[in-house]
Tab-separated table of C-alpha atoms and ligand atoms in Angstrom:
chain	number	residue	atom	x	y	z
A	740	UNK	CA	2.193	9.838	4.245
A	741	UNK	CA	0.940	6.929	6.264
A	742	UNK	CA	1.941	6.562	10.015
A	743	UNK	CA	3.880	3.579	11.595
A	744	UNK	CA	0.532	2.235	12.986
A	745	UNK	CA	-1.223	2.248	9.729
A	746	UNK	CA	1.589	0.287	8.138
A	747	UNK	CA	1.731	-2.188	11.027
A	748	UNK	CA	-1.964	-2.974	11.059
A	749	UNK	CA	-2.061	-3.063	7.354
A	750	UNK	CA	0.959	-5.668	6.817
A	751	UNK	CA	-0.053	-7.604	10.081
A	752	UNK	CA	-3.810	-7.187	10.384
A	753	UNK	CA	-5.417	-8.531	13.727
A	754	UNK	CA	-8.760	-10.357	13.667
A	755	UNK	CA	-9.128	-11.209	10.042
A	756	UNK	CA	-11.327	-14.053	9.268
A	757	UNK	CA	-14.881	-15.506	9.955
A	758	UNK	CA	-16.870	-16.662	13.079
A	759	UNK	CA	-18.929	-19.656	12.129
A	760	UNK	CA	-21.479	-19.147	14.866
A	761	UNK	CA	-21.547	-15.542	15.003
A	762	UNK	CA	-24.071	-13.811	17.364
A	763	UNK	CA	-24.319	-10.786	14.656
A	764	UNK	CA	-22.929	-10.169	11.265
A	765	UNK	CA	-22.735	-6.862	9.545
A	766	UNK	CA	-22.074	-6.315	5.789
A	767	UNK	CA	-21.560	-2.706	4.244
A	768	UNK	CA	-20.568	-1.321	0.885
A	769	UNK	CA	-18.523	1.919	0.379
A	770	UNK	CA	-20.336	4.063	-1.994
A	771	UNK	CA	-17.227	6.072	-2.672
A	772	UNK	CA	-14.689	3.411	-3.894
A	773	UNK	CA	-17.186	0.394	-4.254
A	774	UNK	CA	-15.370	-1.759	-1.327
A	775	UNK	CA	-17.102	-4.084	0.921
A	776	UNK	CA	-16.449	-5.012	4.528
A	777	UNK	CA	-17.872	-8.057	6.899
A	778	UNK	CA	-17.639	-8.048	10.378
A	779	UNK	CA	-18.441	-10.944	12.576
A	780	UNK	CA	-19.340	-10.573	16.455
A	781	UNK	CA	-19.575	-13.072	19.341
A	782	UNK	CA	-21.396	-11.800	21.987
A	783	UNK	CA	-21.974	-13.228	25.569
A	784	UNK	CA	-24.993	-13.569	27.470
A	785	UNK	CA	-23.974	-10.351	29.493
A	786	UNK	CA	-23.468	-8.264	26.359
A	787	UNK	CA	-19.601	-8.456	26.022
A	788	UNK	CA	-18.153	-8.811	22.635
A	789	UNK	CA	-15.870	-11.882	23.210
A	790	UNK	CA	-14.749	-12.164	19.691
A	791	UNK	CA	-14.795	-10.109	16.656
A	792	UNK	CA	-13.446	-10.990	12.965
A	793	UNK	CA	-13.477	-9.014	9.721
A	794	UNK	CA	-13.143	-9.640	6.087
A	795	UNK	CA	-12.650	-6.968	3.400
A	796	UNK	CA	-11.594	-6.513	-0.174
A	797	UNK	CA	-10.655	-2.956	0.730
A	798	UNK	CA	-7.402	-0.829	0.508
A	799	UNK	CA	-4.649	-0.690	3.009
A	800	UNK	CA	-6.456	2.059	5.036
A	801	UNK	CA	-9.585	-0.054	5.193
A	802	UNK	CA	-7.587	-3.176	6.460
A	803	UNK	CA	-5.600	-1.066	8.920
A	804	UNK	CA	-8.775	0.649	10.434
A	805	UNK	CA	-10.698	-2.610	10.883
A	806	UNK	CA	-7.728	-4.008	12.468
A	807	UNK	CA	-7.539	-1.368	15.072
A	808	UNK	CA	-11.376	-0.899	15.405
A	809	UNK	CA	-11.730	-4.714	16.106
A	810	UNK	CA	-8.803	-4.614	18.771
A	811	UNK	CA	-10.719	-1.611	20.252
A	812	UNK	CA	-13.955	-3.314	20.848
A	813	UNK	CA	-12.750	-6.703	21.881
A	814	UNK	CA	-13.611	-7.496	25.385
A	815	UNK	CA	-15.787	-4.314	25.474
A	816	UNK	CA	-19.784	-4.344	26.014
A	817	UNK	CA	-21.930	-3.408	23.271
A	818	UNK	CA	-22.914	0.089	24.541
A	819	UNK	CA	-19.193	0.771	24.523
A	820	UNK	CA	-18.843	-0.671	21.114
A	821	UNK	CA	-21.552	1.681	19.624
A	822	UNK	CA	-19.817	4.675	20.898
A	823	UNK	CA	-16.670	3.888	18.877
A	824	UNK	CA	-16.163	6.536	15.857
A	825	UNK	CA	-14.082	6.089	12.640
A	826	UNK	CA	-12.365	9.361	14.096
A	827	UNK	CA	-11.432	7.596	17.210
A	828	UNK	CA	-9.962	4.776	15.203
A	829	UNK	CA	-8.004	7.092	12.932
A	830	UNK	CA	-6.720	8.919	16.008
A	831	UNK	CA	-5.558	5.610	17.452
A	832	UNK	CA	-3.802	4.842	14.191
A	833	UNK	CA	-2.015	8.346	14.320
A	834	UNK	CA	-4.184	9.602	11.637
A	835	UNK	CA	-5.060	8.991	8.103
A	836	UNK	CA	-4.410	11.106	4.932
A	837	UNK	CA	-7.755	13.073	4.521
A	838	UNK	CA	-8.233	11.257	1.069
A	839	UNK	CA	-8.407	7.824	2.825
A	840	UNK	CA	-10.811	8.944	5.673
A	841	UNK	CA	-13.720	7.527	3.843
A	842	UNK	CA	-12.110	4.158	4.140
A	843	UNK	CA	-12.391	4.234	7.779
A	844	UNK	CA	-15.998	4.190	7.580
A	845	UNK	CA	-16.444	0.802	6.620
A	846	UNK	CA	-15.384	-0.595	9.948
A	847	UNK	CA	-17.538	1.723	11.856
A	848	UNK	CA	-20.717	1.126	9.771
A	849	UNK	CA	-20.040	-2.632	9.482
A	850	UNK	CA	-19.581	-3.033	13.396
A	851	UNK	CA	-22.868	-1.234	14.009
A	852	UNK	CA	-24.645	-3.259	11.532
A	853	UNK	CA	-23.327	-6.362	12.983
A	854	UNK	CA	-24.821	-5.248	16.486
A	855	UNK	CA	-28.057	-4.574	15.019
A	856	UNK	CA	-28.186	-7.958	13.326
A	857	UNK	CA	-27.476	-9.378	16.828
A	858	UNK	CA	-30.273	-7.271	18.417
A	859	UNK	CA	-32.657	-8.307	15.587
A	860	UNK	CA	-31.872	-12.185	16.418
A	861	UNK	CA	-32.625	-11.682	20.102
B	1437	UNK	CA	-19.616	-10.200	-7.644
B	1438	UNK	CA	-15.873	-10.929	-8.257
B	1439	UNK	CA	-14.760	-13.576	-10.327
B	1440	UNK	CA	-12.899	-16.699	-9.134
B	1441	UNK	CA	-9.715	-15.451	-10.805
B	1442	UNK	CA	-10.026	-12.046	-9.029
B	1443	UNK	CA	-10.237	-13.800	-5.718
B	1444	UNK	CA	-7.382	-16.322	-6.593
B	1445	UNK	CA	-4.847	-13.122	-7.522
B	1446	UNK	CA	-6.218	-11.291	-4.559
B	1447	UNK	CA	-5.882	-14.120	-1.918
B	1448	UNK	CA	-2.223	-15.168	-3.563
B	1449	UNK	CA	-1.003	-12.343	-5.359
B	1450	UNK	CA	2.024	-13.135	-7.564
B	1451	UNK	CA	5.142	-10.569	-7.994
B	1452	UNK	CA	4.547	-8.904	-4.726
B	1453	UNK	CA	7.689	-7.217	-3.322
B	1454	UNK	CA	10.556	-4.935	-4.597
B	1455	UNK	CA	13.670	-5.374	-6.995
B	1456	UNK	CA	16.757	-3.671	-5.384
B	1457	UNK	CA	18.616	-3.022	-8.402
B	1458	UNK	CA	15.507	-2.234	-10.615
B	1459	UNK	CA	16.220	-1.000	-14.173
B	1460	UNK	CA	13.045	1.276	-13.836
B	1461	UNK	CA	10.730	2.086	-10.961
B	1462	UNK	CA	7.150	3.454	-11.510
B	1463	UNK	CA	5.094	5.075	-8.991
B	1464	UNK	CA	1.575	6.380	-9.383
B	1465	UNK	CA	-1.445	7.580	-7.432
B	1466	UNK	CA	-5.047	7.153	-8.003
B	1467	UNK	CA	-6.826	10.354	-7.991
B	1468	UNK	CA	-10.273	8.658	-7.408
B	1469	UNK	CA	-9.422	7.109	-4.369
B	1470	UNK	CA	-5.874	8.103	-3.258
B	1471	UNK	CA	-4.294	4.652	-3.216
B	1472	UNK	CA	-0.790	4.147	-4.498
B	1473	UNK	CA	1.101	1.582	-6.713
B	1474	UNK	CA	4.710	1.076	-7.196
B	1475	UNK	CA	6.105	-1.107	-9.879
B	1476	UNK	CA	9.762	-2.443	-10.196
B	1477	UNK	CA	11.345	-3.913	-13.449
B	1478	UNK	CA	14.504	-5.700	-14.393
B	1479	UNK	CA	15.078	-5.454	-18.062
B	1480	UNK	CA	17.587	-7.403	-19.906
B	1481	UNK	CA	20.000	-5.863	-22.293
B	1482	UNK	CA	17.876	-6.894	-25.166
B	1483	UNK	CA	14.924	-5.284	-23.616
B	1484	UNK	CA	13.097	-8.172	-22.138
B	1485	UNK	CA	11.276	-7.801	-18.929
B	1486	UNK	CA	13.031	-10.501	-16.914
B	1487	UNK	CA	11.447	-9.709	-13.527
B	1488	UNK	CA	8.801	-7.565	-12.218
B	1489	UNK	CA	7.529	-6.705	-8.806
B	1490	UNK	CA	4.805	-4.580	-7.290
B	1491	UNK	CA	3.825	-2.966	-3.903
B	1492	UNK	CA	0.541	-1.265	-3.282
B	1493	UNK	CA	-1.671	0.016	-0.588
B	1494	UNK	CA	-4.627	-0.253	-2.718
B	1495	UNK	CA	-7.794	-2.338	-2.775
B	1496	UNK	CA	-8.263	-6.086	-3.580
B	1497	UNK	CA	-9.036	-5.171	-7.278
B	1498	UNK	CA	-5.790	-3.269	-7.401
B	1499	UNK	CA	-4.042	-6.199	-5.912
B	1500	UNK	CA	-5.587	-8.780	-8.267
B	1501	UNK	CA	-5.185	-6.523	-11.452
B	1502	UNK	CA	-1.438	-5.871	-10.484
B	1503	UNK	CA	-0.859	-9.539	-9.948
B	1504	UNK	CA	-2.371	-10.444	-13.357
B	1505	UNK	CA	-0.594	-7.494	-15.196
B	1506	UNK	CA	3.058	-8.277	-13.944
B	1507	UNK	CA	2.115	-12.080	-14.868
B	1508	UNK	CA	1.338	-10.930	-18.520
B	1509	UNK	CA	4.293	-8.724	-18.998
B	1510	UNK	CA	7.023	-11.039	-17.443
B	1511	UNK	CA	9.145	-12.511	-20.370
B	1512	UNK	CA	7.923	-9.959	-22.743
B	1513	UNK	CA	9.726	-7.060	-24.696
B	1514	UNK	CA	9.187	-3.673	-23.550
B	1515	UNK	CA	7.146	-3.018	-26.664
B	1516	UNK	CA	4.666	-5.629	-25.920
B	1517	UNK	CA	4.383	-4.492	-22.325
B	1518	UNK	CA	3.462	-0.989	-23.553
B	1519	UNK	CA	0.456	-2.376	-25.318
B	1520	UNK	CA	-0.854	-3.809	-22.350
B	1521	UNK	CA	-4.324	-1.974	-21.304
B	1522	UNK	CA	-6.330	-2.114	-17.991
B	1523	UNK	CA	-9.053	-3.670	-20.243
B	1524	UNK	CA	-7.070	-6.519	-21.222
B	1525	UNK	CA	-6.010	-7.182	-17.408
B	1526	UNK	CA	-9.706	-7.023	-16.508
B	1527	UNK	CA	-10.683	-9.500	-19.198
B	1528	UNK	CA	-7.855	-11.801	-18.125
B	1529	UNK	CA	-9.464	-11.721	-14.713
B	1530	UNK	CA	-12.898	-12.681	-16.190
B	1531	UNK	CA	-14.098	-8.979	-15.678
B	1532	UNK	CA	-14.264	-6.582	-12.795
B	1533	UNK	CA	-17.257	-4.768	-11.458
B	1534	UNK	CA	-17.564	-1.467	-13.218
B	1535	UNK	CA	-17.140	0.582	-10.010
B	1536	UNK	CA	-13.627	-0.943	-9.549
B	1537	UNK	CA	-12.244	-0.576	-12.961
B	1538	UNK	CA	-10.530	2.638	-11.827
B	1539	UNK	CA	-8.476	0.229	-9.615
B	1540	UNK	CA	-7.077	-1.641	-12.650
B	1541	UNK	CA	-5.572	1.758	-14.021
B	1542	UNK	CA	-3.067	1.861	-11.277
B	1543	UNK	CA	-1.153	-1.129	-12.725
B	1544	UNK	CA	-1.183	0.036	-16.283
B	1545	UNK	CA	0.060	3.646	-15.530
B	1546	UNK	CA	2.815	2.184	-12.885
B	1547	UNK	CA	4.166	-0.055	-15.520
B	1548	UNK	CA	4.265	2.663	-18.239
B	1549	UNK	CA	5.833	5.028	-15.699
B	1550	UNK	CA	8.384	2.289	-15.033
B	1551	UNK	CA	9.190	1.948	-18.626
B	1552	UNK	CA	9.618	5.413	-18.894
B	1553	UNK	CA	12.020	5.675	-15.980
B	1554	UNK	CA	14.024	2.894	-17.680
B	1555	UNK	CA	14.313	4.671	-21.004
B	1556	UNK	CA	15.424	7.991	-18.775
B	1557	UNK	CA	17.976	6.074	-17.319
B	1558	UNK	CA	19.506	4.725	-20.529
C	578	LIG	S1	-10.207	1.567	-4.459
C	578	LIG	FE1	-8.345	2.560	-4.514
C	578	LIG	S2	-7.089	0.961	-5.779
C	578	LIG	FE2	-9.236	0.308	-5.376
């Protein structure tokens, strides 16, 4: 029921880890399943996301969507990153089973929380 | 909120994989989160679980409990394995957050399903 892209990003996730001197860190919990997601951003002086890493205890769908979402915002401006939706990430993965769509919300929320943390620190 | 043992079995899970010539295979889905778990058993002629492997798309709690559950039944008789509960596995991991107890049910159910499959094939 999972696409090849979901399996690829699940078994070989991109951008897993932490950034020690992150410009912003976002952490969110998923009310539905209790999982947690943490995203670290390294943002340049002109507002470009130079690096991004994530850590999660979440399921395969959470890992795959975070891997894809971090790939999609790397090198982009903060404004572009704020436009990324969990639907766009799911589409980039050739879809997710409806029952797993809530997992893809973790990456979107953690990303926005990390950007908010960056603004707070400015 | 997770114990050291949960993190250990999550980051370094035991018995991940498949058994090509399995004596019994069990696959179950979790109604609550939509995740899936598959367990493979290699059972000797005198009813001892000689080898056991699992594969899951589930979260960190599902991975940790499956890792611990497979360790707990390896080398045991079918009768002993049937007595293993998800509560006992969670206790062996020094506990799980209440919201993640449903994840530990996957390993117990997949194990029983694999044993049922073994009996069916006899
Ligand atoms: S949330 Fe689905 S197995 Fe844990």
